[in-house]
Short mmCIF file of C-alpha atoms (C1' of nucleotides) in Angstrom, two decimals:
data_model
loop_
_atom_site.label_atom_id
_atom_site.label_comp_id
_atom_site.label_asym_id
_atom_site.label_seq_id
_atom_site.Cartn_x
_atom_site.Cartn_y
_atom_site.Cartn_z
CA UNK M 66 -51.84 -25.27 -28.88
CA UNK M 67 -55.54 -25.46 -28.42
CA UNK M 68 -57.67 -24.30 -31.34
CA UNK M 69 -59.80 -21.24 -30.81
CA UNK M 70 -63.09 -20.79 -32.62
CA UNK M 71 -66.48 -19.34 -31.79
CA UNK M 72 -67.89 -22.74 -30.95
CA UNK M 73 -64.98 -24.28 -29.10
CA UNK M 74 -62.66 -21.83 -27.46
CA UNK M 75 -60.26 -23.49 -25.09
CA UNK M 76 -61.14 -24.15 -21.48
CA UNK M 77 -58.09 -23.33 -19.44
CA UNK M 78 -59.36 -24.50 -16.09
CA UNK M 79 -58.24 -27.80 -14.62
CA UNK M 80 -60.73 -30.35 -13.27
CA UNK M 81 -61.67 -30.10 -9.62
CA UNK M 82 -59.45 -32.41 -7.52
CA UNK M 83 -60.79 -35.64 -6.11
CA UNK M 84 -60.65 -34.11 -2.64
CA UNK M 85 -63.48 -31.79 -3.70
CA UNK M 86 -65.81 -34.79 -3.92
CA UNK M 87 -64.51 -36.58 -0.85
CA UNK M 88 -66.59 -34.47 1.53
CA UNK M 89 -70.13 -34.42 2.94
CA UNK M 90 -72.56 -34.66 0.03
CA UNK M 91 -74.65 -31.66 1.04
CA UNK M 92 -71.56 -29.46 0.90
CA UNK M 93 -70.54 -30.85 -2.49
CA UNK M 94 -74.08 -30.40 -3.84
CA UNK M 95 -74.10 -26.74 -2.81
CA UNK M 96 -70.59 -26.02 -4.04
CA UNK M 97 -71.21 -27.66 -7.42
CA UNK M 98 -73.57 -24.77 -8.20
CA UNK M 99 -71.76 -22.41 -10.54
CA UNK M 100 -69.11 -24.96 -11.49
CA UNK M 101 -68.59 -25.81 -15.13
CA UNK M 102 -69.51 -29.22 -16.52
CA UNK M 103 -67.24 -29.98 -19.46
CA UNK M 104 -67.29 -32.69 -22.10
CA UNK M 105 -64.30 -32.64 -24.39
CA UNK M 106 -64.45 -34.29 -27.79
CA UNK M 107 -61.04 -33.75 -29.28
CA UNK M 108 -60.81 -30.00 -29.66
CA UNK M 109 -64.52 -29.43 -29.31
CA UNK M 110 -65.88 -28.53 -25.90
CA UNK M 111 -69.40 -28.69 -24.54
CA UNK M 112 -69.65 -26.56 -21.43
CA UNK M 113 -72.49 -25.74 -19.07
CA UNK M 114 -72.71 -23.95 -15.76
CA UNK M 115 -74.31 -26.14 -13.12
CA UNK M 116 -77.42 -24.44 -11.77
CA UNK M 117 -79.31 -27.28 -10.08
CA UNK M 118 -78.23 -30.32 -8.05
CA UNK M 119 -79.65 -32.93 -5.71
CA UNK M 120 -77.94 -34.89 -2.94
CA UNK M 121 -78.49 -38.61 -2.43
CA UNK M 122 -76.85 -39.73 0.76
CA UNK M 123 -76.21 -43.25 1.98
CA UNK M 124 -78.33 -46.25 2.85
CA UNK M 125 -80.41 -44.30 5.36
CA UNK M 126 -81.75 -42.11 2.53
CA UNK M 127 -84.70 -44.04 1.05
CA UNK M 128 -84.53 -42.11 -2.23
CA UNK M 129 -80.88 -43.03 -2.76
CA UNK M 130 -80.37 -45.79 -5.32
CA UNK M 131 -78.00 -47.46 -2.86
CA UNK M 132 -80.63 -47.55 -0.09
CA UNK M 133 -81.11 -51.31 -0.43
CA UNK M 134 -77.46 -52.12 -0.49
CA UNK M 135 -74.75 -52.68 -3.01
CA UNK M 136 -75.84 -54.10 -6.37
CA UNK M 137 -74.29 -54.21 -9.81
CA UNK M 138 -76.08 -50.99 -10.65
CA UNK M 139 -75.16 -49.07 -7.52
CA UNK M 140 -71.63 -50.39 -7.01
CA UNK M 141 -70.15 -47.14 -8.33
CA UNK M 142 -71.80 -45.18 -5.55
CA UNK M 143 -69.91 -47.29 -3.03
CA UNK M 144 -66.63 -46.67 -4.79
CA UNK M 145 -64.18 -43.79 -4.58
CA UNK M 146 -65.43 -40.21 -5.10
CA UNK M 147 -65.03 -38.11 -8.22
CA UNK M 148 -66.44 -40.62 -10.69
CA UNK M 149 -69.56 -40.37 -12.84
CA UNK M 150 -72.55 -42.52 -11.97
CA UNK M 151 -74.88 -42.50 -14.98
CA UNK M 152 -78.10 -44.46 -14.90
CA UNK M 153 -80.83 -45.12 -17.42
CA UNK M 154 -84.35 -44.13 -16.40
CA UNK M 155 -87.91 -44.24 -17.70
CA UNK M 156 -86.84 -46.25 -20.70
CA UNK M 157 -85.46 -43.23 -22.52
CA UNK M 158 -83.21 -40.98 -20.48
CA UNK M 159 -79.88 -40.90 -18.71
CA UNK M 160 -79.01 -39.00 -15.55
CA UNK M 161 -75.56 -37.87 -14.48
CA UNK M 162 -74.33 -38.05 -10.90
CA UNK M 163 -70.99 -37.27 -9.28
CA UNK M 164 -69.99 -39.84 -6.65
CA UNK M 165 -69.15 -38.24 -3.30
CA UNK M 166 -67.82 -39.07 0.17
CA UNK M 167 -65.29 -41.70 1.14
CA UNK M 168 -64.80 -45.03 -0.57
CA UNK M 169 -67.35 -47.40 0.94
CA UNK M 170 -70.00 -44.80 1.74
CA UNK M 171 -72.63 -44.70 -1.04
CA UNK M 172 -73.57 -41.15 -2.00
CA UNK M 173 -73.74 -38.92 -5.05
CA UNK M 174 -74.90 -35.58 -6.39
CA UNK M 175 -77.36 -35.60 -9.29
CA UNK M 176 -76.63 -32.85 -11.79
CA UNK M 177 -80.15 -31.68 -12.64
CA UNK M 178 -79.58 -28.66 -14.84
CA UNK M 179 -76.89 -26.55 -16.45
CA UNK M 180 -76.81 -23.22 -18.27
CA UNK M 181 -75.32 -23.74 -21.75
CA UNK M 182 -72.08 -21.81 -22.14
CA UNK M 183 -70.30 -23.39 -25.06
CA UNK M 184 -71.16 -25.80 -27.87
CA UNK M 185 -74.78 -24.68 -28.08
CA UNK M 186 -75.01 -25.78 -31.72
CA UNK M 187 -74.00 -29.35 -30.83
CA UNK M 188 -76.41 -29.40 -27.92
CA UNK M 189 -79.25 -28.13 -30.09
CA UNK M 190 -78.59 -30.82 -32.69
CA UNK M 191 -78.62 -33.59 -30.09
CA UNK M 192 -81.74 -32.22 -28.42
CA UNK M 193 -83.59 -31.48 -31.61
CA UNK M 194 -84.60 -28.02 -30.55
CA UNK M 195 -83.33 -24.51 -31.10
CA UNK M 196 -84.87 -23.10 -27.97
CA UNK M 197 -82.01 -22.17 -25.63
CA UNK M 198 -84.21 -22.26 -22.57
CA UNK M 199 -85.06 -25.91 -22.10
CA UNK M 200 -81.94 -27.14 -23.85
CA UNK M 201 -80.37 -28.46 -20.65
CA UNK M 202 -82.97 -27.70 -17.96
CA UNK M 203 -83.38 -31.19 -16.58
CA UNK M 204 -81.20 -34.23 -15.87
CA UNK M 205 -82.39 -36.15 -18.92
CA UNK M 206 -82.15 -33.11 -21.15
CA UNK M 207 -78.59 -32.24 -20.20
CA UNK M 208 -77.39 -35.80 -20.72
CA UNK M 209 -78.98 -35.79 -24.16
CA UNK M 210 -77.48 -32.39 -24.95
CA UNK M 211 -74.02 -33.50 -23.82
CA UNK M 212 -74.33 -36.92 -25.47
CA UNK M 213 -73.87 -38.75 -22.18
CA UNK M 214 -75.00 -42.37 -21.94
CA UNK M 215 -73.99 -45.55 -20.16
CA UNK M 216 -70.62 -45.59 -21.92
CA UNK M 217 -69.70 -42.74 -19.59
CA UNK M 218 -70.82 -44.60 -16.49
CA UNK M 219 -67.77 -44.75 -14.25
CA UNK M 220 -65.90 -42.00 -16.11
CA UNK M 221 -63.29 -40.24 -13.99
CA UNK M 222 -64.47 -36.69 -13.38
CA UNK M 223 -60.88 -35.79 -12.58
CA UNK M 224 -59.88 -36.89 -16.10
CA UNK M 225 -59.88 -34.93 -19.35
CA UNK M 226 -62.97 -36.16 -21.23
CA UNK M 227 -65.83 -35.50 -18.83
CA UNK M 228 -65.03 -33.28 -15.91
CA UNK M 229 -66.12 -30.42 -13.71
CA UNK M 230 -63.95 -27.37 -13.22
CA UNK M 231 -64.17 -24.19 -11.15
CA UNK M 232 -66.51 -21.71 -12.76
CA UNK M 233 -67.98 -19.17 -10.46
CA UNK M 234 -68.84 -19.36 -6.80
CA UNK M 235 -72.51 -18.92 -5.96
CA UNK M 236 -72.96 -17.04 -2.68
CA UNK M 237 -75.32 -18.64 -0.20
CA UNK M 238 -77.82 -15.82 -0.62
CA UNK M 239 -78.24 -16.71 -4.27
CA UNK M 240 -78.79 -20.39 -3.54
CA UNK M 241 -82.20 -21.90 -3.06
CA UNK M 242 -83.16 -25.30 -1.73
CA UNK M 243 -86.26 -27.48 -1.75
CA UNK M 244 -87.32 -31.12 -1.52
CA UNK M 245 -86.00 -33.31 -4.30
CA UNK M 246 -87.95 -33.72 -7.51
CA UNK M 247 -89.85 -36.77 -8.67
CA UNK M 248 -89.34 -39.03 -5.66
CA UNK M 249 -91.97 -40.88 -3.62
CA UNK M 250 -89.89 -41.31 -0.47
CA UNK M 251 -87.44 -39.10 1.36
CA UNK M 252 -89.48 -36.00 0.62
CA UNK M 253 -88.76 -34.62 4.08
CA UNK M 254 -85.19 -33.71 3.12
CA UNK M 255 -84.65 -30.34 1.36
CA UNK M 256 -81.72 -31.69 -0.59
CA UNK M 257 -82.30 -30.04 -3.95
CA UNK M 258 -80.18 -26.96 -4.56
CA UNK M 259 -80.43 -24.39 -7.31
CA UNK M 260 -79.33 -20.93 -8.40
CA UNK M 261 -82.12 -18.51 -7.61
CA UNK M 262 -83.75 -16.76 -10.57
CA UNK M 263 -81.78 -18.72 -13.14
CA UNK M 264 -83.97 -19.56 -16.12
CA UNK M 265 -82.18 -22.85 -16.79
CA UNK M 266 -83.27 -24.41 -13.51
CA UNK M 267 -85.69 -27.23 -14.24
CA UNK M 268 -87.85 -27.23 -11.18
CA UNK M 269 -89.62 -30.32 -12.42
CA UNK M 270 -93.24 -30.71 -13.36
CA UNK M 271 -94.68 -30.78 -9.89
CA UNK M 272 -92.82 -27.64 -8.94
CA UNK M 273 -93.91 -25.83 -12.05
CA UNK M 274 -97.48 -26.79 -11.24
CA UNK M 275 -96.92 -25.65 -7.69
CA UNK M 276 -95.69 -22.29 -8.93
CA UNK M 277 -98.82 -21.84 -11.02
CA UNK M 278 -100.98 -22.98 -8.15
CA UNK M 279 -102.34 -26.20 -9.63
"C1'" DA X 49 -102.96 -36.27 -17.38
"C1'" DC X 50 -100.63 -39.73 -20.15
"C1'" DG X 51 -97.86 -42.41 -23.21
"C1'" DC X 52 -93.34 -43.49 -24.20
"C1'" DT X 53 -89.73 -46.86 -22.96
"C1'" DG X 54 -86.54 -50.45 -20.70
"C1'" DA X 55 -83.53 -51.46 -16.63
"C1'" DT X 56 -84.00 -52.76 -11.97
"C1'" DG X 57 -84.87 -55.60 -8.03
"C1'" DA X 58 -88.35 -57.83 -5.24
"C1'" DA X 59 -91.59 -61.40 -5.22
"C1'" DG X 60 -92.83 -65.97 -6.40
"C1'" DT C 258 -90.19 -65.65 -14.45
"C1'" DT C 259 -93.19 -61.86 -13.84
"C1'" DC C 260 -94.37 -57.44 -12.12
"C1'" DA C 261 -94.56 -52.81 -10.14
"C1'" DT C 262 -91.71 -49.10 -9.95
"C1'" DC C 263 -89.10 -45.42 -11.67
"C1'" DA C 264 -84.05 -39.22 -9.35
"C1'" DG C 265 -87.89 -37.68 -16.92
"C1'" DC C 266 -89.77 -35.56 -21.07
"C1'" DG C 267 -93.02 -34.09 -24.54
"C1'" DT C 268 -97.56 -33.70 -25.96
"C1'" DT C 269 -102.29 -33.36 -24.82
#
DNA sequence: ACGCTGATGAAG
DNA sequence: TTCATCAGCGTT
């Protein structure tokens, strides 16, 4: 049976079914809040509760990577739902998305932040910091903490290495939404979702500045 | 406010 | 082939 230790107690939950992802992206983005992102390395588990997401929806959404059509990079977004789309950005970071909607319609949910639940030591080592807050509060940070890079691009989120399973359900009243972070187009859509008053939500630089009034 | 860093895709 | 752009982060 599965080993049990302080750092890697077994996760009994099964991955969300593919049908979870094969729905309107805004619904998936909201419902992913509270779910558990899991990376399994043998008997060691890294687990985080998703607390911030963003929806990128189709070729009509100018901020969506697939807005200018299907390319080698964006082909995964056009494929079947429930797979990981991981891209490299700003020369240093990776970002994790879950492909949504039906095969042929390009859309995905960016996982922007998680609350560390399990494997904190591993995450701290990869991140090079001991500070719990800030360990996974951002799309680049969480990929670094979870050790996710382009080798996981296309990974099946319904598989057993990198997957998302039911955690808790976040009631609508505890969800917040806002425009998406760090984009220059498509700002009119409030397609960023987060768990209110959760300290692991990134917010992004502009939003932090906005909160402090600068 | 900037430097870091490299893939991407549009322009030529 | 060059070039601006970039769904970010850390330091200043």
